[in-house]
mmCIF file with all atom_site columns, C-alpha atoms in Angstrom:
data_model
loop_
_atom_site.group_PDB
_atom_site.id
_atom_site.type_symbol
_atom_site.label_atom_id
_atom_site.label_alt_id
_atom_site.label_comp_id
_atom_site.label_asym_id
_atom_site.label_entity_id
_atom_site.label_seq_id
_atom_site.pdbx_PDB_ins_code
_atom_site.Cartn_x
_atom_site.Cartn_y
_atom_site.Cartn_z
_atom_site.occupancy
_atom_site.B_iso_or_equiv
_atom_site.pdbx_formal_charge
_atom_site.auth_seq_id
_atom_site.auth_comp_id
_atom_site.auth_asym_id
_atom_site.auth_atom_id
_atom_site.pdbx_PDB_model_num
ATOM 1   C CA . MET I 1 1   ? 0.000  0.000  0.000   1.00 0.00 ? 208 MET I CA 1
ATOM 2   C CA . ALA I 1 2   ? 2.874  2.425  0.837   1.00 0.00 ? 209 ALA I CA 1
ATOM 3   C CA . VAL I 1 3   ? 4.482  1.847  -2.594  1.00 0.00 ? 210 VAL I CA 1
ATOM 4   C CA . LEU I 1 4   ? 1.167  2.598  -4.324  1.00 0.00 ? 211 LEU I CA 1
ATOM 5   C CA . THR I 1 5   ? 0.713  5.774  -2.270  1.00 0.00 ? 212 THR I CA 1
ATOM 6   C CA . GLU I 1 6   ? 4.262  6.942  -3.056  1.00 0.00 ? 213 GLU I CA 1
ATOM 7   C CA . ALA I 1 7   ? 3.750  6.232  -6.770  1.00 0.00 ? 214 ALA I CA 1
ATOM 8   C CA . LEU I 1 8   ? 0.479  8.186  -6.749  1.00 0.00 ? 215 LEU I CA 1
ATOM 9   C CA . ILE I 1 9   ? 2.091  11.141 -4.957  1.00 0.00 ? 216 ILE I CA 1
ATOM 10  C CA . LEU I 1 10  ? 5.042  11.080 -7.374  1.00 0.00 ? 217 LEU I CA 1
ATOM 11  C CA . SER I 1 11  ? 2.668  10.995 -10.366 1.00 0.00 ? 218 SER I CA 1
ATOM 12  C CA . VAL I 1 12  ? 0.702  13.971 -9.033  1.00 0.00 ? 219 VAL I CA 1
ATOM 13  C CA . MET I 1 13  ? 3.921  15.917 -8.444  1.00 0.00 ? 220 MET I CA 1
ATOM 14  C CA . VAL I 1 14  ? 5.195  15.209 -11.982 1.00 0.00 ? 221 VAL I CA 1
ATOM 15  C CA . LEU I 1 15  ? 1.832  16.265 -13.436 1.00 0.00 ? 222 LEU I CA 1
ATOM 16  C CA . ALA I 1 16  ? 1.894  19.477 -11.361 1.00 0.00 ? 223 ALA I CA 1
ATOM 17  C CA . VAL I 1 17  ? 5.406  20.335 -12.568 1.00 0.00 ? 224 VAL I CA 1
ATOM 18  C CA . ILE I 1 18  ? 4.401  19.713 -16.180 1.00 0.00 ? 225 ILE I CA 1
ATOM 19  C CA . LEU I 1 19  ? 1.357  21.959 -15.849 1.00 0.00 ? 226 LEU I CA 1
ATOM 20  C CA . ILE I 1 20  ? 3.354  24.701 -14.134 1.00 0.00 ? 227 ILE I CA 1
ATOM 21  C CA . LEU I 1 21  ? 6.165  24.690 -16.699 1.00 0.00 ? 228 LEU I CA 1
ATOM 22  C CA . ARG I 1 22  ? 3.937  24.318 -19.780 1.00 0.00 ? 229 ARG I CA 1
ATOM 23  C CA . PRO I 1 23  ? 3.446  27.727 -21.417 1.00 0.00 ? 230 PRO I CA 1
ATOM 24  C CA . GLY I 1 24  ? -0.155 28.794 -21.625 1.00 0.00 ? 231 GLY I CA 1
ATOM 25  C CA . THR I 1 25  ? -1.925 30.393 -24.555 1.00 0.00 ? 232 THR I CA 1
ATOM 26  C CA . ASP I 1 26  ? -1.075 33.898 -23.317 1.00 0.00 ? 233 ASP I CA 1
ATOM 27  C CA . THR I 1 27  ? 2.655  33.090 -23.366 1.00 0.00 ? 234 THR I CA 1
ATOM 28  C CA . ALA I 1 28  ? 2.423  31.526 -26.823 1.00 0.00 ? 235 ALA I CA 1
ATOM 29  C CA . ARG I 1 29  ? 0.506  34.531 -28.141 1.00 0.00 ? 236 ARG I CA 1
ATOM 30  C CA . ALA I 1 30  ? 3.063  36.947 -26.629 1.00 0.00 ? 237 ALA I CA 1
ATOM 31  C CA . ALA I 1 31  ? 5.870  35.138 -28.459 1.00 0.00 ? 238 ALA I CA 1
ATOM 32  C CA . VAL I 1 32  ? 4.065  35.438 -31.787 1.00 0.00 ? 239 VAL I CA 1
ATOM 33  C CA . ASP I 1 33  ? 2.991  39.060 -31.291 1.00 0.00 ? 240 ASP I CA 1
ATOM 34  C CA . SER I 1 34  ? 6.374  40.207 -30.001 1.00 0.00 ? 241 SER I CA 1
ATOM 35  C CA . PRO I 1 35  ? 7.470  43.493 -31.613 1.00 0.00 ? 242 PRO I CA 1
ATOM 36  C CA . THR I 1 36  ? 11.096 42.322 -31.458 1.00 0.00 ? 243 THR I CA 1
ATOM 37  C CA . VAL I 1 37  ? 10.843 39.664 -34.151 1.00 0.00 ? 244 VAL I CA 1
ATOM 38  C CA . ALA I 1 38  ? 8.230  37.895 -36.184 1.00 0.00 ? 245 ALA I CA 1
ATOM 39  C CA . ALA I 1 39  ? 9.089  35.206 -38.701 1.00 0.00 ? 246 ALA I CA 1
ATOM 40  C CA . ARG I 1 40  ? 6.774  33.751 -41.289 1.00 0.00 ? 247 ARG I CA 1
ATOM 41  C CA . ALA I 1 41  ? 6.265  30.021 -41.259 1.00 0.00 ? 248 ALA I CA 1
ATOM 42  C CA . ASP I 1 42  ? 8.474  29.593 -44.334 1.00 0.00 ? 249 ASP I CA 1
ATOM 43  C CA . ASP I 1 43  ? 11.353 31.427 -42.598 1.00 0.00 ? 250 ASP I CA 1
ATOM 44  C CA . THR I 1 44  ? 11.921 33.766 -45.532 1.00 0.00 ? 251 THR I CA 1
ATOM 45  C CA . ARG I 1 45  ? 11.079 36.988 -43.707 1.00 0.00 ? 252 ARG I CA 1
ATOM 46  C CA . LEU I 1 46  ? 12.361 38.583 -40.516 1.00 0.00 ? 253 LEU I CA 1
ATOM 47  C CA . GLU I 1 47  ? 11.051 41.737 -38.920 1.00 0.00 ? 254 GLU I CA 1
ATOM 48  C CA . GLY I 1 48  ? 12.454 43.273 -35.795 1.00 0.00 ? 255 GLY I CA 1
ATOM 49  C CA . LEU I 1 49  ? 14.696 45.837 -34.198 1.00 0.00 ? 256 LEU I CA 1
ATOM 50  C CA . GLY I 1 50  ? 18.301 45.854 -35.332 1.00 0.00 ? 257 GLY I CA 1
ATOM 51  C CA . ARG I 1 51  ? 21.397 45.467 -33.173 1.00 0.00 ? 258 ARG I CA 1
ATOM 52  C CA . VAL I 1 52  ? 24.641 45.971 -35.078 1.00 0.00 ? 259 VAL I CA 1
ATOM 53  C CA . VAL I 1 53  ? 27.588 43.605 -34.641 1.00 0.00 ? 260 VAL I CA 1
ATOM 54  C CA . ASP I 1 54  ? 29.856 45.008 -37.372 1.00 0.00 ? 261 ASP I CA 1
ATOM 55  C CA . GLY I 1 55  ? 29.588 46.535 -40.840 1.00 0.00 ? 262 GLY I CA 1
ATOM 56  C CA . ASP I 1 56  ? 27.762 43.600 -42.437 1.00 0.00 ? 263 ASP I CA 1
ATOM 57  C CA . THR I 1 57  ? 26.402 41.588 -39.505 1.00 0.00 ? 264 THR I CA 1
ATOM 58  C CA . LEU I 1 58  ? 23.534 42.424 -37.189 1.00 0.00 ? 265 LEU I CA 1
ATOM 59  C CA . ASP I 1 59  ? 20.860 40.855 -35.061 1.00 0.00 ? 266 ASP I CA 1
ATOM 60  C CA . VAL I 1 60  ? 17.254 41.279 -36.081 1.00 0.00 ? 267 VAL I CA 1
ATOM 61  C CA . GLY I 1 61  ? 15.487 40.486 -32.854 1.00 0.00 ? 268 GLY I CA 1
ATOM 62  C CA . PRO I 1 62  ? 17.156 37.275 -31.658 1.00 0.00 ? 269 PRO I CA 1
ATOM 63  C CA . VAL I 1 63  ? 18.282 36.205 -35.144 1.00 0.00 ? 270 VAL I CA 1
ATOM 64  C CA . ARG I 1 64  ? 21.886 36.771 -36.339 1.00 0.00 ? 271 ARG I CA 1
ATOM 65  C CA . VAL I 1 65  ? 21.905 38.134 -39.904 1.00 0.00 ? 272 VAL I CA 1
ATOM 66  C CA . ARG I 1 66  ? 24.718 38.499 -42.445 1.00 0.00 ? 273 ARG I CA 1
ATOM 67  C CA . LEU I 1 67  ? 23.852 41.085 -45.094 1.00 0.00 ? 274 LEU I CA 1
ATOM 68  C CA . HIS I 1 68  ? 23.588 39.475 -48.515 1.00 0.00 ? 275 HIS I CA 1
ATOM 69  C CA . GLY I 1 69  ? 25.930 40.389 -51.348 1.00 0.00 ? 276 GLY I CA 1
ATOM 70  C CA . ILE I 1 70  ? 28.216 42.803 -49.509 1.00 0.00 ? 277 ILE I CA 1
ATOM 71  C CA . ASP I 1 71  ? 31.529 42.627 -47.699 1.00 0.00 ? 278 ASP I CA 1
ATOM 72  C CA . ALA I 1 72  ? 32.055 45.607 -45.389 1.00 0.00 ? 279 ALA I CA 1
ATOM 73  C CA . PHE I 1 73  ? 35.392 46.762 -44.046 1.00 0.00 ? 280 PHE I CA 1
ATOM 74  C CA . GLU I 1 74  ? 36.177 44.884 -40.829 1.00 0.00 ? 281 GLU I CA 1
ATOM 75  C CA . ARG I 1 75  ? 35.679 46.630 -37.507 1.00 0.00 ? 282 ARG I CA 1
ATOM 76  C CA . ASN I 1 76  ? 39.430 47.128 -36.815 1.00 0.00 ? 283 ASN I CA 1
ATOM 77  C CA . GLN I 1 77  ? 40.453 47.581 -40.460 1.00 0.00 ? 284 GLN I CA 1
ATOM 78  C CA . MET I 1 78  ? 42.364 50.687 -41.465 1.00 0.00 ? 285 MET I CA 1
ATOM 79  C CA . CYS I 1 79  ? 42.400 52.142 -44.988 1.00 0.00 ? 286 CYS I CA 1
ATOM 80  C CA . ASP I 1 80  ? 44.663 54.740 -46.585 1.00 0.00 ? 287 ASP I CA 1
ATOM 81  C CA . ARG I 1 81  ? 43.639 58.184 -47.809 1.00 0.00 ? 288 ARG I CA 1
ATOM 82  C CA . PRO I 1 82  ? 45.778 60.954 -49.225 1.00 0.00 ? 289 PRO I CA 1
ATOM 83  C CA . GLY I 1 83  ? 45.721 62.587 -45.760 1.00 0.00 ? 290 GLY I CA 1
ATOM 84  C CA . GLY I 1 84  ? 46.732 59.380 -43.961 1.00 0.00 ? 291 GLY I CA 1
ATOM 85  C CA . ALA I 1 85  ? 45.231 56.250 -42.482 1.00 0.00 ? 292 ALA I CA 1
ATOM 86  C CA . TRP I 1 86  ? 41.609 56.235 -41.368 1.00 0.00 ? 293 TRP I CA 1
ATOM 87  C CA . ALA I 1 87  ? 39.423 53.727 -39.548 1.00 0.00 ? 294 ALA I CA 1
ATOM 88  C CA . CYS I 1 88  ? 37.330 52.530 -42.489 1.00 0.00 ? 295 CYS I CA 1
ATOM 89  C CA . GLY I 1 89  ? 36.096 49.484 -40.536 1.00 0.00 ? 296 GLY I CA 1
ATOM 90  C CA . ALA I 1 90  ? 34.828 51.618 -37.680 1.00 0.00 ? 297 ALA I CA 1
ATOM 91  C CA . ALA I 1 91  ? 33.188 53.916 -40.250 1.00 0.00 ? 298 ALA I CA 1
ATOM 92  C CA . ALA I 1 92  ? 31.391 50.942 -41.862 1.00 0.00 ? 299 ALA I CA 1
ATOM 93  C CA . THR I 1 93  ? 30.150 49.714 -38.484 1.00 0.00 ? 300 THR I CA 1
ATOM 94  C CA . GLN I 1 94  ? 29.009 53.216 -37.507 1.00 0.00 ? 301 GLN I CA 1
ATOM 95  C CA . SER I 1 95  ? 27.186 53.704 -40.812 1.00 0.00 ? 302 SER I CA 1
ATOM 96  C CA . LEU I 1 96  ? 25.261 50.469 -40.303 1.00 0.00 ? 303 LEU I CA 1
ATOM 97  C CA . ARG I 1 97  ? 24.589 51.467 -36.702 1.00 0.00 ? 304 ARG I CA 1
ATOM 98  C CA . ASP I 1 98  ? 23.180 54.819 -37.885 1.00 0.00 ? 305 ASP I CA 1
ATOM 99  C CA . ARG I 1 99  ? 20.846 53.005 -40.280 1.00 0.00 ? 306 ARG I CA 1
ATOM 100 C CA . ALA I 1 100 ? 19.818 49.984 -38.230 1.00 0.00 ? 307 ALA I CA 1
ATOM 101 C CA . GLU I 1 101 ? 20.578 50.155 -34.489 1.00 0.00 ? 308 GLU I CA 1
ATOM 102 C CA . GLY I 1 102 ? 17.302 50.020 -32.559 1.00 0.00 ? 309 GLY I CA 1
ATOM 103 C CA . ARG I 1 103 ? 15.305 50.598 -35.733 1.00 0.00 ? 310 ARG I CA 1
ATOM 104 C CA . PRO I 1 104 ? 12.638 48.350 -37.213 1.00 0.00 ? 311 PRO I CA 1
ATOM 105 C CA . LEU I 1 105 ? 14.058 46.249 -40.055 1.00 0.00 ? 312 LEU I CA 1
ATOM 106 C CA . VAL I 1 106 ? 12.443 44.002 -42.629 1.00 0.00 ? 313 VAL I CA 1
ATOM 107 C CA . CYS I 1 107 ? 14.705 41.284 -43.993 1.00 0.00 ? 314 CYS I CA 1
ATOM 108 C CA . ARG I 1 108 ? 14.230 38.706 -46.722 1.00 0.00 ? 315 ARG I CA 1
ATOM 109 C CA . VAL I 1 109 ? 16.179 35.575 -45.808 1.00 0.00 ? 316 VAL I CA 1
ATOM 110 C CA . LEU I 1 110 ? 17.992 34.115 -48.813 1.00 0.00 ? 317 LEU I CA 1
ATOM 111 C CA . ASP I 1 111 ? 20.265 31.499 -47.244 1.00 0.00 ? 318 ASP I CA 1
ATOM 112 C CA . THR I 1 112 ? 22.009 30.349 -44.070 1.00 0.00 ? 319 THR I CA 1
ATOM 113 C CA . ASP I 1 113 ? 25.803 30.566 -43.974 1.00 0.00 ? 320 ASP I CA 1
ATOM 114 C CA . ARG I 1 114 ? 28.253 28.108 -42.420 1.00 0.00 ? 321 ARG I CA 1
ATOM 115 C CA . TYR I 1 115 ? 28.143 30.055 -39.139 1.00 0.00 ? 322 TYR I CA 1
ATOM 116 C CA . GLY I 1 116 ? 24.351 29.704 -38.879 1.00 0.00 ? 323 GLY I CA 1
ATOM 117 C CA . ARG I 1 117 ? 23.662 33.336 -39.752 1.00 0.00 ? 324 ARG I CA 1
ATOM 118 C CA . LYS I 1 118 ? 20.646 34.110 -41.923 1.00 0.00 ? 325 LYS I CA 1
ATOM 119 C CA . VAL I 1 119 ? 22.022 35.668 -45.110 1.00 0.00 ? 326 VAL I CA 1
ATOM 120 C CA . SER I 1 120 ? 19.459 38.360 -45.844 1.00 0.00 ? 327 SER I CA 1
ATOM 121 C CA . ARG I 1 121 ? 18.634 41.495 -47.768 1.00 0.00 ? 328 ARG I CA 1
ATOM 122 C CA . CYS I 1 122 ? 17.423 43.989 -45.150 1.00 0.00 ? 329 CYS I CA 1
ATOM 123 C CA . GLU I 1 123 ? 15.578 47.282 -45.435 1.00 0.00 ? 330 GLU I CA 1
ATOM 124 C CA . GLN I 1 124 ? 14.931 50.112 -43.046 1.00 0.00 ? 331 GLN I CA 1
ATOM 125 C CA . ASP I 1 125 ? 12.070 52.382 -44.129 1.00 0.00 ? 332 ASP I CA 1
ATOM 126 C CA . GLY I 1 126 ? 12.271 50.848 -47.621 1.00 0.00 ? 333 GLY I CA 1
ATOM 127 C CA . VAL I 1 127 ? 16.013 51.506 -48.053 1.00 0.00 ? 334 VAL I CA 1
ATOM 128 C CA . ASP I 1 128 ? 18.277 48.505 -48.761 1.00 0.00 ? 335 ASP I CA 1
ATOM 129 C CA . ILE I 1 129 ? 20.890 48.960 -46.035 1.00 0.00 ? 336 ILE I CA 1
ATOM 130 C CA . GLY I 1 130 ? 23.499 46.735 -47.711 1.00 0.00 ? 337 GLY I CA 1
ATOM 131 C CA . GLY I 1 131 ? 23.168 48.695 -50.939 1.00 0.00 ? 338 GLY I CA 1
ATOM 132 C CA . ALA I 1 132 ? 23.503 51.952 -49.015 1.00 0.00 ? 339 ALA I CA 1
ATOM 133 C CA . LEU I 1 133 ? 26.798 50.799 -47.455 1.00 0.00 ? 340 LEU I CA 1
ATOM 134 C CA . VAL I 1 134 ? 28.181 49.890 -50.882 1.00 0.00 ? 341 VAL I CA 1
ATOM 135 C CA . ALA I 1 135 ? 27.017 53.250 -52.290 1.00 0.00 ? 342 ALA I CA 1
ATOM 136 C CA . GLU I 1 136 ? 28.889 55.014 -49.449 1.00 0.00 ? 343 GLU I CA 1
ATOM 137 C CA . GLY I 1 137 ? 32.083 53.106 -50.286 1.00 0.00 ? 344 GLY I CA 1
ATOM 138 C CA . LEU I 1 138 ? 32.080 51.401 -46.866 1.00 0.00 ? 345 LEU I CA 1
ATOM 139 C CA . ALA I 1 139 ? 31.350 47.931 -48.238 1.00 0.00 ? 346 ALA I CA 1
ATOM 140 C CA . LEU I 1 140 ? 32.171 46.144 -51.468 1.00 0.00 ? 347 LEU I CA 1
ATOM 141 C CA . ALA I 1 141 ? 29.997 44.051 -53.730 1.00 0.00 ? 348 ALA I CA 1
ATOM 142 C CA . TYR I 1 142 ? 30.748 40.488 -52.627 1.00 0.00 ? 349 TYR I CA 1
ATOM 143 C CA . ARG I 1 143 ? 30.948 39.138 -56.170 1.00 0.00 ? 350 ARG I CA 1
ATOM 144 C CA . ARG I 1 144 ? 31.682 35.587 -55.063 1.00 0.00 ? 351 ARG I CA 1
ATOM 145 C CA . TYR I 1 145 ? 28.108 35.389 -53.754 1.00 0.00 ? 352 TYR I CA 1
ATOM 146 C CA . SER I 1 146 ? 26.161 37.984 -55.727 1.00 0.00 ? 353 SER I CA 1
ATOM 147 C CA . GLN I 1 147 ? 26.298 40.511 -58.538 1.00 0.00 ? 354 GLN I CA 1
ATOM 148 C CA . ASP I 1 148 ? 23.514 42.608 -56.966 1.00 0.00 ? 355 ASP I CA 1
ATOM 149 C CA . TYR I 1 149 ? 25.684 45.523 -55.843 1.00 0.00 ? 356 TYR I CA 1
ATOM 150 C CA . VAL I 1 150 ? 28.305 45.715 -58.589 1.00 0.00 ? 357 VAL I CA 1
ATOM 151 C CA . ALA I 1 151 ? 26.711 48.825 -60.133 1.00 0.00 ? 358 ALA I CA 1
ATOM 152 C CA . ALA I 1 152 ? 26.569 50.570 -56.738 1.00 0.00 ? 359 ALA I CA 1
ATOM 153 C CA . GLU I 1 153 ? 30.236 49.737 -56.147 1.00 0.00 ? 360 GLU I CA 1
ATOM 154 C CA . THR I 1 154 ? 31.199 51.041 -59.601 1.00 0.00 ? 361 THR I CA 1
ATOM 155 C CA . ALA I 1 155 ? 29.353 54.308 -58.898 1.00 0.00 ? 362 ALA I CA 1
ATOM 156 C CA . ALA I 1 156 ? 31.004 54.686 -55.448 1.00 0.00 ? 363 ALA I CA 1
ATOM 157 C CA . ARG I 1 157 ? 34.417 54.099 -57.012 1.00 0.00 ? 364 ARG I CA 1
ATOM 158 C CA . ALA I 1 158 ? 33.720 56.721 -59.704 1.00 0.00 ? 365 ALA I CA 1
ATOM 159 C CA . ARG I 1 159 ? 32.679 59.249 -57.019 1.00 0.00 ? 366 ARG I CA 1
ATOM 160 C CA . GLY I 1 160 ? 35.741 58.419 -54.869 1.00 0.00 ? 367 GLY I CA 1
ATOM 161 C CA . VAL I 1 161 ? 33.702 57.960 -51.682 1.00 0.00 ? 368 VAL I CA 1
ATOM 162 C CA . GLY I 1 162 ? 34.564 55.911 -48.602 1.00 0.00 ? 369 GLY I CA 1
ATOM 163 C CA . GLY I 1 163 ? 37.411 53.505 -49.255 1.00 0.00 ? 370 GLY I CA 1
ATOM 164 C CA . TRP I 1 164 ? 37.523 54.594 -52.887 1.00 0.00 ? 371 TRP I CA 1
ATOM 165 C CA . ASP I 1 165 ? 39.011 57.923 -51.749 1.00 0.00 ? 372 ASP I CA 1
ATOM 166 C CA . GLY I 1 166 ? 42.325 56.106 -51.301 1.00 0.00 ? 373 GLY I CA 1
ATOM 167 C CA . SER I 1 167 ? 43.518 52.530 -51.104 1.00 0.00 ? 374 SER I CA 1
ATOM 168 C CA . PHE I 1 168 ? 42.555 49.528 -49.026 1.00 0.00 ? 375 PHE I CA 1
ATOM 169 C CA . ASP I 1 169 ? 42.764 45.783 -48.721 1.00 0.00 ? 376 ASP I CA 1
ATOM 170 C CA . ARG I 1 170 ? 39.561 44.029 -49.666 1.00 0.00 ? 377 ARG I CA 1
ATOM 171 C CA . PRO I 1 171 ? 37.919 42.914 -46.395 1.00 0.00 ? 378 PRO I CA 1
ATOM 172 C CA . GLU I 1 172 ? 38.381 39.265 -47.389 1.00 0.00 ? 379 GLU I CA 1
ATOM 173 C CA . GLN I 1 173 ? 42.150 39.853 -47.828 1.00 0.00 ? 380 GLN I CA 1
ATOM 174 C CA . TRP I 1 174 ? 42.331 41.741 -44.541 1.00 0.00 ? 381 TRP I CA 1
ATOM 175 C CA . ARG I 1 175 ? 40.601 38.879 -42.666 1.00 0.00 ? 382 ARG I CA 1
ATOM 176 C CA . SER I 1 176 ? 42.907 36.326 -44.262 1.00 0.00 ? 383 SER I CA 1
ATOM 177 C CA . ARG I 1 177 ? 46.005 38.267 -43.235 1.00 0.00 ? 384 ARG I CA 1
ATOM 178 C CA . ALA I 1 178 ? 44.657 38.879 -39.707 1.00 0.00 ? 385 ALA I CA 1
ATOM 179 C CA . ARG I 1 179 ? 44.178 35.106 -39.228 1.00 0.00 ? 386 ARG I CA 1
ATOM 180 C CA . ARG I 1 180 ? 47.769 34.236 -40.186 1.00 0.00 ? 387 ARG I CA 1
ATOM 181 C CA . PRO I 1 181 ? 50.235 33.716 -37.323 1.00 0.00 ? 388 PRO I CA 1
ATOM 182 C CA . ASN I 1 182 ? 52.615 36.646 -36.905 1.00 0.00 ? 389 ASN I CA 1
ATOM 183 C CA . ALA I 1 183 ? 50.359 38.840 -39.045 1.00 0.00 ? 390 ALA I CA 1
ATOM 184 C CA . SER I 1 184 ? 51.249 42.484 -38.704 1.00 0.00 ? 391 SER I CA 1
#
């Protein structure tokens, strides 16, 4: 009889814990209606407030996003201008921050990269933020993955804006050199 009583008490306790920990309909609805992020069932659209990581990576709500088709100067990257070196990577990060930090973004997810980031084309108030960075000369068209921003890069180069006002290592080259042992 004692074993049966203990089993019954244990069963009631397990059931109570399950009911307590199970989210109710209000919690489920709050997750769907959250202003931070909403994703369609097919996972091709993200909407939420931006939080910038660097010049071409940001979080849209809780989702890490890599901007499609661009390669921005790296956060610590320096470029050369006629007047001397300048922090082109910091400028790229700041430009994205000015456009996206704490602002509502709408992103179309195109792929997932090897780091698990959602490769996306994102807009803020209808402006393609990746395209804007390329037009400012703070990011390059990432031709290996897309031809979408080649015209914007060509125009930025012709105007001599951003990195095109001097010389620079392509961000991909800069990353490669930074990863090598004894890189200077």
